[in-house]
Short mmCIF file of C-alpha atoms and ligand atoms in Angstrom, two decimals:
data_model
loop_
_atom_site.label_atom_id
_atom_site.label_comp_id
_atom_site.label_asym_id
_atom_site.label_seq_id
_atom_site.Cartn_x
_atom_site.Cartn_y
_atom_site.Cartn_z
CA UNK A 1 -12.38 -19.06 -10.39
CA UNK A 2 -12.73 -22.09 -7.99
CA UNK A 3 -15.98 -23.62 -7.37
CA UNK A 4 -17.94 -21.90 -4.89
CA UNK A 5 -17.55 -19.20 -7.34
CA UNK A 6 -21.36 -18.07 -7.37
CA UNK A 7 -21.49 -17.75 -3.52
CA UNK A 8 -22.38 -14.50 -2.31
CA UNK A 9 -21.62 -14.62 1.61
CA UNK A 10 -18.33 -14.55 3.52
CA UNK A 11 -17.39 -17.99 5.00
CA UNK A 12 -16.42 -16.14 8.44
CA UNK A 13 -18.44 -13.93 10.50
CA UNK A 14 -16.53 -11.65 12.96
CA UNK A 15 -16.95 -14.15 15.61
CA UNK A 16 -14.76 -16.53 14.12
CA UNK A 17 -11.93 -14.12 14.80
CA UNK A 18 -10.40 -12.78 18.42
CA UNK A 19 -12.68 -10.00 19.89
CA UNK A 20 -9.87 -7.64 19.70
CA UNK A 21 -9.25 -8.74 15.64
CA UNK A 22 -9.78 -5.68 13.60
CA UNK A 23 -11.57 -5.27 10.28
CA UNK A 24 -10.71 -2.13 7.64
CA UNK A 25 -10.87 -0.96 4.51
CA UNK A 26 -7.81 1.06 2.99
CA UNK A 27 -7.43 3.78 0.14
CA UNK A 28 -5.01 6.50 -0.91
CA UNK A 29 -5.15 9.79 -1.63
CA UNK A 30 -4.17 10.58 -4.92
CA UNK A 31 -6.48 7.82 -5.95
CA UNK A 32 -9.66 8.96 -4.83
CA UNK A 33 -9.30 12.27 -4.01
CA UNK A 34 -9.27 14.49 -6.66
CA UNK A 35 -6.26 16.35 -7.43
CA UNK A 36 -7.42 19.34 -8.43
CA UNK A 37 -9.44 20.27 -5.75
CA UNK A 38 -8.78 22.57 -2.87
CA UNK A 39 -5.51 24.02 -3.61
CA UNK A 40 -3.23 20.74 -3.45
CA UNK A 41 -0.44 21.51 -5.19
CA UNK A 42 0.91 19.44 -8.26
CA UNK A 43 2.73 16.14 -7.40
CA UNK A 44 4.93 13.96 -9.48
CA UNK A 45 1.77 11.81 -10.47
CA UNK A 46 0.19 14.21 -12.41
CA UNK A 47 3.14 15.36 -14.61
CA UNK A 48 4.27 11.22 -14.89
CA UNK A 49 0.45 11.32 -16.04
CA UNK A 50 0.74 14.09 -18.38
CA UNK A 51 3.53 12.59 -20.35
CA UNK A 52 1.95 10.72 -23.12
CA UNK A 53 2.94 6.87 -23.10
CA UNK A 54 3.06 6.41 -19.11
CA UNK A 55 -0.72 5.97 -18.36
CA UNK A 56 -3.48 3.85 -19.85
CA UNK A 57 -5.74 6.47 -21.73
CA UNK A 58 -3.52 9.37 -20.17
CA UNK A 59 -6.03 8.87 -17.79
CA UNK A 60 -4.81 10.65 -14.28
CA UNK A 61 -6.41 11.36 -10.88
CA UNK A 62 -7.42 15.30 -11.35
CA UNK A 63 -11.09 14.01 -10.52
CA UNK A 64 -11.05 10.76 -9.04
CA UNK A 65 -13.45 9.75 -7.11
CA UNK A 66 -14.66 13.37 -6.03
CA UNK A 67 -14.02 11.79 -2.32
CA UNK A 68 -12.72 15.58 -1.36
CA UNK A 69 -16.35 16.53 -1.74
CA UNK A 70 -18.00 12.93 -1.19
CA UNK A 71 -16.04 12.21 1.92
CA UNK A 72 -18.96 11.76 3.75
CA UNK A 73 -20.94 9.22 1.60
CA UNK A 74 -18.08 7.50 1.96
CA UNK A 75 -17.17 7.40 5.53
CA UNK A 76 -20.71 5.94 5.91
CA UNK A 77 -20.07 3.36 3.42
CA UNK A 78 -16.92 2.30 5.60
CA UNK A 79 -19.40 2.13 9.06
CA UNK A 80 -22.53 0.91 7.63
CA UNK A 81 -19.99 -2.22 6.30
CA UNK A 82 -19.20 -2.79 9.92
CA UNK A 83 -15.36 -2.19 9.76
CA UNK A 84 -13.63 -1.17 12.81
CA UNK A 85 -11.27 0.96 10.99
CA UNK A 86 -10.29 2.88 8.05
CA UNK A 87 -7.10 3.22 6.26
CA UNK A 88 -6.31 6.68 4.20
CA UNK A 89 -3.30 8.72 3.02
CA UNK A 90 -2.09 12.37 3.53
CA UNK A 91 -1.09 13.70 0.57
CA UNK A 92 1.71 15.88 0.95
CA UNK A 93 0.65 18.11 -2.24
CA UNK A 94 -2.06 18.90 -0.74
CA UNK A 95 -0.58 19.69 2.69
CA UNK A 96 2.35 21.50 1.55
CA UNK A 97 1.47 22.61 -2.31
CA UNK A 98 5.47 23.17 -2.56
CA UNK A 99 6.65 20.54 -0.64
CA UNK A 100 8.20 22.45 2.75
CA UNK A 101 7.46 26.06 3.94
CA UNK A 102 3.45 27.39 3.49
CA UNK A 103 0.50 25.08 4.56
CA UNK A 104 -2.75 24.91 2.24
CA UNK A 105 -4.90 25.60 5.52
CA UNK A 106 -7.81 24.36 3.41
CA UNK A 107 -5.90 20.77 3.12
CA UNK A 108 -5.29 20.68 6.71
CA UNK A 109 -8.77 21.24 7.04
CA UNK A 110 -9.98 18.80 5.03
CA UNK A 111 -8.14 15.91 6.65
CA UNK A 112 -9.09 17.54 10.10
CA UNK A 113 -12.95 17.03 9.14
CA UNK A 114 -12.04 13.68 7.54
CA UNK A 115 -10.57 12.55 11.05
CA UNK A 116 -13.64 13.56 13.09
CA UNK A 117 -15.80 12.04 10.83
CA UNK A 118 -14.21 8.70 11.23
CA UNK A 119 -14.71 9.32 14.85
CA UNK A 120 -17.91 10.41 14.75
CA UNK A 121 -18.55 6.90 12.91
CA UNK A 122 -16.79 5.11 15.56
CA UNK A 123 -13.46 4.10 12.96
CA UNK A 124 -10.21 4.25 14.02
CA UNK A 125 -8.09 6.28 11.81
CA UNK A 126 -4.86 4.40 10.31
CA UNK A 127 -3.12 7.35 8.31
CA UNK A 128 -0.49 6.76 5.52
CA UNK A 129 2.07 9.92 5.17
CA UNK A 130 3.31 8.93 1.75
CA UNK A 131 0.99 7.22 -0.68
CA UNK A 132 3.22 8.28 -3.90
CA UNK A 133 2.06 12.10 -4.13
CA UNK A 134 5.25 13.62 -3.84
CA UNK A 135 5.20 17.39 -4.34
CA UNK A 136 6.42 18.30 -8.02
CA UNK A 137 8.60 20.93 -6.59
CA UNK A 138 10.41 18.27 -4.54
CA UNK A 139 10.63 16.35 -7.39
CA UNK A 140 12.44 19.39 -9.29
CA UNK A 141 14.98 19.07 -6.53
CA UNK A 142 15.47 15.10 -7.36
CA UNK A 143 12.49 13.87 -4.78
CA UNK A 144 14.10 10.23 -3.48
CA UNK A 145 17.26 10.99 -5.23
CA UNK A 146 18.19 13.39 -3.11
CA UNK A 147 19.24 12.92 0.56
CA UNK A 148 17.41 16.20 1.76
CA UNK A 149 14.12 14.24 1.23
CA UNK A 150 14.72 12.53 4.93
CA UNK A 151 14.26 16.15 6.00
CA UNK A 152 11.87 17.77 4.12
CA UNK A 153 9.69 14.31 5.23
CA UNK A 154 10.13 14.77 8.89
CA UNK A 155 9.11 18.21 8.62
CA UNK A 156 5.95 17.37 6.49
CA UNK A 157 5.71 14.32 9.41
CA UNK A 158 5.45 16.91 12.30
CA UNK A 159 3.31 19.00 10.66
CA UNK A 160 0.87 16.78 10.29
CA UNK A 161 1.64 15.48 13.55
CA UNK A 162 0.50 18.27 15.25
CA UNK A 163 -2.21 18.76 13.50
CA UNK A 164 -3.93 15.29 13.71
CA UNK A 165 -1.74 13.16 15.73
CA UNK A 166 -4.15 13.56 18.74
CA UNK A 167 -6.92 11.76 17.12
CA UNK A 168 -4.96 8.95 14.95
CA UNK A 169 -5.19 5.19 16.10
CA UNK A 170 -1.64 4.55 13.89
CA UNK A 171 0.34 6.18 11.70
CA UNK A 172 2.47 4.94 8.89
CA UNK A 173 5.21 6.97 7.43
CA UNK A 174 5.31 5.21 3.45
CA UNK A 175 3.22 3.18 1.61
CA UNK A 176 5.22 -0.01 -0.01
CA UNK A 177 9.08 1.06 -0.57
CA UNK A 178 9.48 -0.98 -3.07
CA UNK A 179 6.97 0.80 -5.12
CA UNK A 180 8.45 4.04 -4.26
CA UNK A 181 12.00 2.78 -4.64
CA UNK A 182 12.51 -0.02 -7.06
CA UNK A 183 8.98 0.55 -9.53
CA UNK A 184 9.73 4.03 -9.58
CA UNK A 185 13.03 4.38 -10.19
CA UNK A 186 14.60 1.22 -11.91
CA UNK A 187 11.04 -0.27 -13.80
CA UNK A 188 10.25 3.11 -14.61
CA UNK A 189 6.45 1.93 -14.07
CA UNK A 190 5.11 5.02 -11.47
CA UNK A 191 6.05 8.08 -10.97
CA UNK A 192 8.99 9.69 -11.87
CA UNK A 193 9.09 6.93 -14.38
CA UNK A 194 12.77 6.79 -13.63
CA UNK A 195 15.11 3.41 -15.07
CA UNK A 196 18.50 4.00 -13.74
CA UNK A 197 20.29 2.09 -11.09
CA UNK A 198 22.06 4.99 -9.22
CA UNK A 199 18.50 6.45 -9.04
CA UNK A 200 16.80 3.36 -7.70
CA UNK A 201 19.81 2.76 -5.20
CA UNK A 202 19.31 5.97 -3.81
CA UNK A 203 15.53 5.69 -3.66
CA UNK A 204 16.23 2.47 -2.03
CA UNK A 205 18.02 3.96 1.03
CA UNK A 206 16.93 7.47 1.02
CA UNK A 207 13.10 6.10 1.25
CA UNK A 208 14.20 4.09 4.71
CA UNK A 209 15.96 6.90 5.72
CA UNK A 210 12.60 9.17 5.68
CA UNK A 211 10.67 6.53 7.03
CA UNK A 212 13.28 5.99 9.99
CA UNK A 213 13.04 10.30 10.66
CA UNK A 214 10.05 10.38 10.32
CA UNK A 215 9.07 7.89 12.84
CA UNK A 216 11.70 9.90 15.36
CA UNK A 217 9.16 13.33 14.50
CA UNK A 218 6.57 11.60 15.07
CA UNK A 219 7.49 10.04 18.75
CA UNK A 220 9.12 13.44 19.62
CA UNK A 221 5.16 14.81 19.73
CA UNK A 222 3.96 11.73 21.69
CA UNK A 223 2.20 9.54 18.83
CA UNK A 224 2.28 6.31 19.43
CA UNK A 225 1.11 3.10 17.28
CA UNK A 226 3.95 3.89 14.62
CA UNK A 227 4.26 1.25 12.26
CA UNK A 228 6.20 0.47 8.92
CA UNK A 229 4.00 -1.07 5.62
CA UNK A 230 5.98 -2.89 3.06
CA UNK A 231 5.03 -4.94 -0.02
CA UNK A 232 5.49 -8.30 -0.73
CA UNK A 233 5.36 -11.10 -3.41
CA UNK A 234 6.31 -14.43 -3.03
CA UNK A 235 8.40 -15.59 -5.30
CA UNK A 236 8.55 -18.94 -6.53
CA UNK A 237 11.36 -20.30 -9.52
CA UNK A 238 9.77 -20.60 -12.22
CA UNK A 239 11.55 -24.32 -12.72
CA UNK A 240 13.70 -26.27 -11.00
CA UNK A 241 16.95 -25.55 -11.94
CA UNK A 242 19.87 -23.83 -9.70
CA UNK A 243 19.56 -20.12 -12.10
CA UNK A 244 15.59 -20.41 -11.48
CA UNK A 245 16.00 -20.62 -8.01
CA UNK A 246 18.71 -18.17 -7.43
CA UNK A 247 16.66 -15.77 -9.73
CA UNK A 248 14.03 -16.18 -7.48
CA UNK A 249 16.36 -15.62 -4.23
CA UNK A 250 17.60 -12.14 -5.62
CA UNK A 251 13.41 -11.43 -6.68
CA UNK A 252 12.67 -12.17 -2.66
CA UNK A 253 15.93 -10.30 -1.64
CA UNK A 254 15.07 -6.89 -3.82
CA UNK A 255 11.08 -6.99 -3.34
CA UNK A 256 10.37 -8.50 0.38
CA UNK A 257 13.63 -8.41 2.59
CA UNK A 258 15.46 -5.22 1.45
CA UNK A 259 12.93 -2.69 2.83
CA UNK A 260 12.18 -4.43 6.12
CA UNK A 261 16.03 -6.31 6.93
CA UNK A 262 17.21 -2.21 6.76
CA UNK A 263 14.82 -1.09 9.61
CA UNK A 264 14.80 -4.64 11.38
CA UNK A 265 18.16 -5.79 11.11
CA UNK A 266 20.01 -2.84 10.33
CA UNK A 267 22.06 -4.43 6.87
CA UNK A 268 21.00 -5.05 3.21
CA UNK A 269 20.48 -8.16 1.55
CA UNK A 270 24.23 -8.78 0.25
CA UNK A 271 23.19 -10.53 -2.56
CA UNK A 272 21.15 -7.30 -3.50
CA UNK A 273 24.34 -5.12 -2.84
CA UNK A 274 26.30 -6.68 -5.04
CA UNK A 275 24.24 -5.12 -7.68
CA UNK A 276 23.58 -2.14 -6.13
CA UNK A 277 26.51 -1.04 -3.99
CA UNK A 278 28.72 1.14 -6.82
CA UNK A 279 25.39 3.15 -6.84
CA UNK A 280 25.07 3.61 -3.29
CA UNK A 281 24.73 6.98 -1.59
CA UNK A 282 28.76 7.16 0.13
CA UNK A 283 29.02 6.12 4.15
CA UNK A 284 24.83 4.68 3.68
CA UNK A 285 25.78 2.66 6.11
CA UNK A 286 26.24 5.31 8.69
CA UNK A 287 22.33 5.72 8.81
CA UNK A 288 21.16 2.43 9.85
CA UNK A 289 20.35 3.73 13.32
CA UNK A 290 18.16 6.19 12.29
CA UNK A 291 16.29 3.52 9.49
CA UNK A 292 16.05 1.13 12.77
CA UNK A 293 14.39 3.65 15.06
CA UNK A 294 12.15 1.39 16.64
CA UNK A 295 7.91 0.63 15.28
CA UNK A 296 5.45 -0.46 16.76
CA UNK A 297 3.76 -3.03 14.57
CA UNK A 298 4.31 -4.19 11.23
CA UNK A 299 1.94 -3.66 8.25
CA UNK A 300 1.60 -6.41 5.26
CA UNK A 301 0.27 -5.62 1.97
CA UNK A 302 -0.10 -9.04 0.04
CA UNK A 303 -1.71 -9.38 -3.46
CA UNK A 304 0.26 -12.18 -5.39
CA UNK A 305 2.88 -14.22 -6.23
CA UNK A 306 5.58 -14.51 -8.76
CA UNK A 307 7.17 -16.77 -10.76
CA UNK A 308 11.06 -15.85 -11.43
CA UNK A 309 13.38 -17.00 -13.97
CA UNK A 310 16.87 -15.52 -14.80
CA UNK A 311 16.39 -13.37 -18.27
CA UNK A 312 19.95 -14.29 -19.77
CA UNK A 313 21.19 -10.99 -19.81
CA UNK A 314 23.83 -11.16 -17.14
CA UNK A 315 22.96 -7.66 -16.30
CA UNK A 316 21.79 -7.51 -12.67
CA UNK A 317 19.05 -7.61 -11.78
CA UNK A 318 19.17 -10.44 -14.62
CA UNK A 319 15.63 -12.06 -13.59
CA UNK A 320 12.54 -11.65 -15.94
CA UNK A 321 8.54 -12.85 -14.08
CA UNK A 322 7.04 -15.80 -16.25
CA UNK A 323 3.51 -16.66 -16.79
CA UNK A 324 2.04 -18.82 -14.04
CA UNK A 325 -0.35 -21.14 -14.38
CA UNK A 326 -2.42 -20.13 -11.36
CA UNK A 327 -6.48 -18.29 -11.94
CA UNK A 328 -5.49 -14.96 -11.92
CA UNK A 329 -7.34 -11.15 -11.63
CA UNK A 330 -7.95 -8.57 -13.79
CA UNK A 331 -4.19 -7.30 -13.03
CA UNK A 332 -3.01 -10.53 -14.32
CA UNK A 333 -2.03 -11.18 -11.04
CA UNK A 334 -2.35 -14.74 -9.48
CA UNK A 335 -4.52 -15.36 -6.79
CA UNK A 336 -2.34 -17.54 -4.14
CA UNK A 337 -3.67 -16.98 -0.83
CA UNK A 338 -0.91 -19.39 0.96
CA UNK A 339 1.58 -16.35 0.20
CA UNK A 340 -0.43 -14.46 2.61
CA UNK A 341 0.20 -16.70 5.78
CA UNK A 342 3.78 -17.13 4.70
CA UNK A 343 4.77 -13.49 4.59
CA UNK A 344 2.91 -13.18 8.36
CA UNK A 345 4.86 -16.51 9.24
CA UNK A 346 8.26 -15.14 8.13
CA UNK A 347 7.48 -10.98 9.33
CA UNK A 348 6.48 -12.71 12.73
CA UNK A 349 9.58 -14.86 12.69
CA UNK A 350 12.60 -12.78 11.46
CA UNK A 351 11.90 -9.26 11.92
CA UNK A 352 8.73 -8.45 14.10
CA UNK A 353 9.16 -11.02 16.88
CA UNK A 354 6.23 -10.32 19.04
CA UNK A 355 4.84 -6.95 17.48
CA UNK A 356 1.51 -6.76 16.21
CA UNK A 357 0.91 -7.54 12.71
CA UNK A 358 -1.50 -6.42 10.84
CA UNK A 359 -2.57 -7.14 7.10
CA UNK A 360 -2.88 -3.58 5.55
CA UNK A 361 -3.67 -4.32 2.06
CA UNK A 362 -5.19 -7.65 0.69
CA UNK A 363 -8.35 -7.56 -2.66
CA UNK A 364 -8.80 -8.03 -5.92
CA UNK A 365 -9.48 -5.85 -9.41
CA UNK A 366 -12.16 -7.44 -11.40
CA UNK A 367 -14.35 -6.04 -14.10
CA UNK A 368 -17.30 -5.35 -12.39
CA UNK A 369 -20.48 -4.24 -13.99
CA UNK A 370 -23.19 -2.11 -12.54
CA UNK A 371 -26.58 -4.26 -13.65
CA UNK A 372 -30.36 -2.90 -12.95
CA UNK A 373 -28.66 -0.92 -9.82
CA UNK A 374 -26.40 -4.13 -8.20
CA UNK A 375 -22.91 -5.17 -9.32
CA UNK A 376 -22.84 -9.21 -8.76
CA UNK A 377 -18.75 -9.81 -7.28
CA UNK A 378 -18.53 -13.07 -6.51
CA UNK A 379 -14.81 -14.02 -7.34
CA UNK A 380 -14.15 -11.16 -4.67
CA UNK A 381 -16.40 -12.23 -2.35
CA UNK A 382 -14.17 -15.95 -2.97
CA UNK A 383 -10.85 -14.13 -2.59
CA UNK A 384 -11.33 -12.53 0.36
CA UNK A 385 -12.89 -15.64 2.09
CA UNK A 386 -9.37 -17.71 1.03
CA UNK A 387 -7.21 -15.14 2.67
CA UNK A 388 -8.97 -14.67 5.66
CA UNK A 389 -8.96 -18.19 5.97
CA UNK A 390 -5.34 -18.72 5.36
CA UNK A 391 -5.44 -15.33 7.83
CA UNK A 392 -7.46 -17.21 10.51
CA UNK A 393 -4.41 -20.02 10.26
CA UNK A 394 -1.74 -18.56 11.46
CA UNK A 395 -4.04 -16.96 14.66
CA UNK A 396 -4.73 -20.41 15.50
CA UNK A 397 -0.99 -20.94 15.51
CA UNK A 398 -0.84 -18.18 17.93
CA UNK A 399 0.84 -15.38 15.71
CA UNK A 400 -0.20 -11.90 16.88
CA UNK A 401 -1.98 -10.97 13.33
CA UNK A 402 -4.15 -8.09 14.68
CA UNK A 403 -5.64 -6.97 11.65
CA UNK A 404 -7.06 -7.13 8.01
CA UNK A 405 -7.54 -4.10 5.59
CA UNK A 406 -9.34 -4.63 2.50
CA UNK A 407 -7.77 -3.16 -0.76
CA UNK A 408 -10.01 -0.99 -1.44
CA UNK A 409 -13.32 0.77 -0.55
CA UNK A 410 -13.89 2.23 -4.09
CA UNK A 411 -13.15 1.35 -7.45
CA UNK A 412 -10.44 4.21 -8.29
CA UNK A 413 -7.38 5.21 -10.15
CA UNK A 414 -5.25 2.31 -10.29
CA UNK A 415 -2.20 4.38 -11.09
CA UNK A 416 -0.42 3.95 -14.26
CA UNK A 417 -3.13 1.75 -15.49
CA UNK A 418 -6.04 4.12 -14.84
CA UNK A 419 -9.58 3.45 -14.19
CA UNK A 420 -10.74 0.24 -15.37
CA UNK A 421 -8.75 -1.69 -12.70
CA UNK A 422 -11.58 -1.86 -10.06
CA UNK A 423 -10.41 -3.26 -6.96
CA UNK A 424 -13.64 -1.25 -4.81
CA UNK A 425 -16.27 -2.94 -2.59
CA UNK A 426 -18.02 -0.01 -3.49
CA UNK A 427 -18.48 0.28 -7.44
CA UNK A 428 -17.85 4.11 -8.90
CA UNK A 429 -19.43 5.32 -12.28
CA UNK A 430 -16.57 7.62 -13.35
CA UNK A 431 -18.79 9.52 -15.53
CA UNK A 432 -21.65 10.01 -12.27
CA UNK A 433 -19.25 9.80 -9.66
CA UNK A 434 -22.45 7.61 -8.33
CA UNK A 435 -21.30 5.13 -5.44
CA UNK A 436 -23.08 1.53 -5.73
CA UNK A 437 -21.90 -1.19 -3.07
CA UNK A 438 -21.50 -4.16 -4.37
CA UNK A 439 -21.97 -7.50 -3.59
CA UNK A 440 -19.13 -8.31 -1.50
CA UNK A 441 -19.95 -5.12 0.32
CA UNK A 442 -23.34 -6.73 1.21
CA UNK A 443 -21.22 -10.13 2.44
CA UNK A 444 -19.16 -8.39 4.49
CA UNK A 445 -21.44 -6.15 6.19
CA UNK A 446 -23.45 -9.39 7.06
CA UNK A 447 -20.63 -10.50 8.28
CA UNK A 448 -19.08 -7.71 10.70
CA UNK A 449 -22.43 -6.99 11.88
CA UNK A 450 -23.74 -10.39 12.65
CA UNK A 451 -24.48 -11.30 16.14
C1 LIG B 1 -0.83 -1.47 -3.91
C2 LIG B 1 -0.98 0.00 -3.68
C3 LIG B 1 -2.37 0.52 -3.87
C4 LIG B 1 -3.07 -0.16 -5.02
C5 LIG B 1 -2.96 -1.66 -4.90
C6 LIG B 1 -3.68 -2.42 -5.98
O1 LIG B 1 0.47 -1.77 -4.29
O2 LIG B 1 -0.58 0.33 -2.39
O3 LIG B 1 -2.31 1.91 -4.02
O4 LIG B 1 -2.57 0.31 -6.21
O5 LIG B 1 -1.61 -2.02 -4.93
#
């Protein structure tokens, strides 16, 4: 990676950003957690992990990181960094074991004693609702097939609501549509490992109808700081000819404008309907009220970009991602930190107009190795200073980016691809379950605590 690669410190302290800027660190649920722990019920991961063929190694997050016992290690890892705030997911499983009716009281509990201990450690709690754990028994009933999910959402939403929504700083309803939706349900990648159009349509609309009900639960009970998080990519043609370029269009159109033009701007990308609409869910466009009930700040969560290029099938989607020339991570992913200052440019622009903005997901997997007790990170350590810088921009240019949330505090399970994706400023030995922070844990603790 570029040249500074060996350099071990951030580039910006926390004085180089607005006294009210906030640093975090973000993680999910079913990815640290430990599944089988404390009477969570199953969820669609671990049967989509259970079917041999859909993850690396059949590897799945039963164990994890332990974090339902090691919680507290790893609170103090987030405040001895320096971060302002932490960023976590509910899992529904293990709130609801089927989904609706009985509460595990002992998952309650645990997120209960999760909150105060944030507080305790002076970090604000940003809580996710829906980090991809969907109960298995919902899932028997078609999970974001099925219209009912809005529903059985909003209850889980005021349940958990009254429970915590005292103590919470913000609250998201889903992690990343898209993923939910579209990888899901039409690239068969996560959980239900679904490739059918009528399935991903519905997903599609059924997953911004939650989000919008869910939002309404949660305002009912008083909570405020309600915000949406979607994914996005920026796709670039991957020449430039007129197909390339249109390819690229319908990429943007599916991946970063269908999620948040529904709760925004109340339509759907037409040139994504004409693909999708035979498969849409009949009068969806009576619900666009409900999908626009009104946030309160917009999330980002920004990794890469994409190049597009139309695949020659003629059957829509009809694009296929090419190889791009850029350094990339241990996803494969390309590091292009101008996407980052784009997608705040164009959120600010055309659909949050004044609301805060916050970055809710931005890192790296590398393939970090624990040597005589440290774990030397530096490309990290470079990727993070690029996108804060590119970050920094567009606050100089006066855009109301509140925010940044590092992906992720500890290595865990990277989903379908299992453990050896490590994307943590804290390194985990999956056999030990032994926490080491790394280098770039190191920079940035220098950095948020300087001064
Ligand atoms: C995001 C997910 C997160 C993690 C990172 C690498 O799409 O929200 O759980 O997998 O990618």
């Amino acid at each position: 990676m570029g040249e500074r690669a060996g350099r071990q410190a951030m580039d910006y302290t926390r004085a180089d950003f607005p006294a009210d800027f906030r640093f975090g660190v973000a993680t999910s649920s079913y990815q640290i957690e430990g599944a089988r722990f404390g009477g969570c019920g199953p969820s669609h991961w671990d049967t989509f992990a259970a079917t041999p063929g859909n993850t690396a190694r059949g590897e799945d997050g039963a164990t994890a990181c332990d974090h339902y016992h090691r919680w507290a290690e790893d609170l103090d890892l987030v405040g001895r960094a320096g971060f302002d705030c932490y960023r976590f997911s509910i899992s529904w499983a293990r709130v609801l074991p089927e989904g609706a009716g009985q509460a595990n009281a002992e998952g309650l509990d645990f997120y209960d004693r999760l909150v105060d201990g944030m507080l305790e450690r002076g970090l604000k709690p940003f809580a996710t609702l829906y980090h991809w754990d969907l109960p298995a028994a919902l899932a028997d009933l078609g999970g974001w097939r099925n219209r009912d999910i809005a529903h059985w959402f909003a209850d889980y939403a005021e349940l958990v609501g009254r429970r915590l929504g005292d103590r919470l700083a913000a609250t998201v309803p889903v992690n990343e549509p898209w993923c939910v939706a579209w990888l899901s349900h039409f690239l068969g990648e996560h959980a239900p490992g679904l490739r059918d159009i009528r399935a991903a349509a519905r997903a599609m609309h059924h997953v911004l109808l939650a989000h919008g009900r869910a939002i309404s639960a949660m305002r009912a009970l008083g909570m405020r700081n309600l915000g949406l998080i979607t994914n996005f990519e920026y796709a670039a043609p991957a020449d430039e000819s007129a197909e390339a370029r249109a390819a690229a269009q319908l990429y943007d159109a599916i991946y970063n404008r269908w999620f948040i033009e529904g709760v925004f701007k109340k339509s759907y990308p037409q040139e994504v309907l004409a693909g999708l609409a035979p498969h849409m869910p009949d009068g969806y466009e009576d619900d666009f009220d409900t999908i626009a009930t009104p946030v309160d700040w917009v999330g980002i969560n920004y990794y890469t970009r994409k190049l597009i290029a139309p695949d020659g099938t003629g059957q829509f989607p009809a694009l296929k991602e090419v190889e791009g020339p850029l350094p990339k991570t241990l996803m494969d992913w390309e590091i292009h930190p101008e996407g980052l200052s784009f997608f705040i440019r164009r959120v600010h622009r055309e659909y949050a107009k004044g609301l805060p903005i916050y970055v809710t997901e931005n890192g790296m997997a590398s393939p970090d190795r624990l040597v005589d007790g440290s774990v030397a990170d530096p490309d990290r350590i470079e990727f993070l200073n690029r996108h804060l810088a590119e970050a920094r921009r567009t606050i100089e240019d006066g855009l109301p980016l509140k925010g940044y949330f590092i992906w992720s505090l500890l290595d865990n399970y990277e989903w379908a691809l299992g453990y050896e994706k490590r994307f943590g400023l804290v390194h985990v030995d999956f056999d030990t379950l032994e926490r080491t922070p790394k280098a770039s844990w190191h920079a940035l603790q220098a950095a948020l605590t300087a001064g």
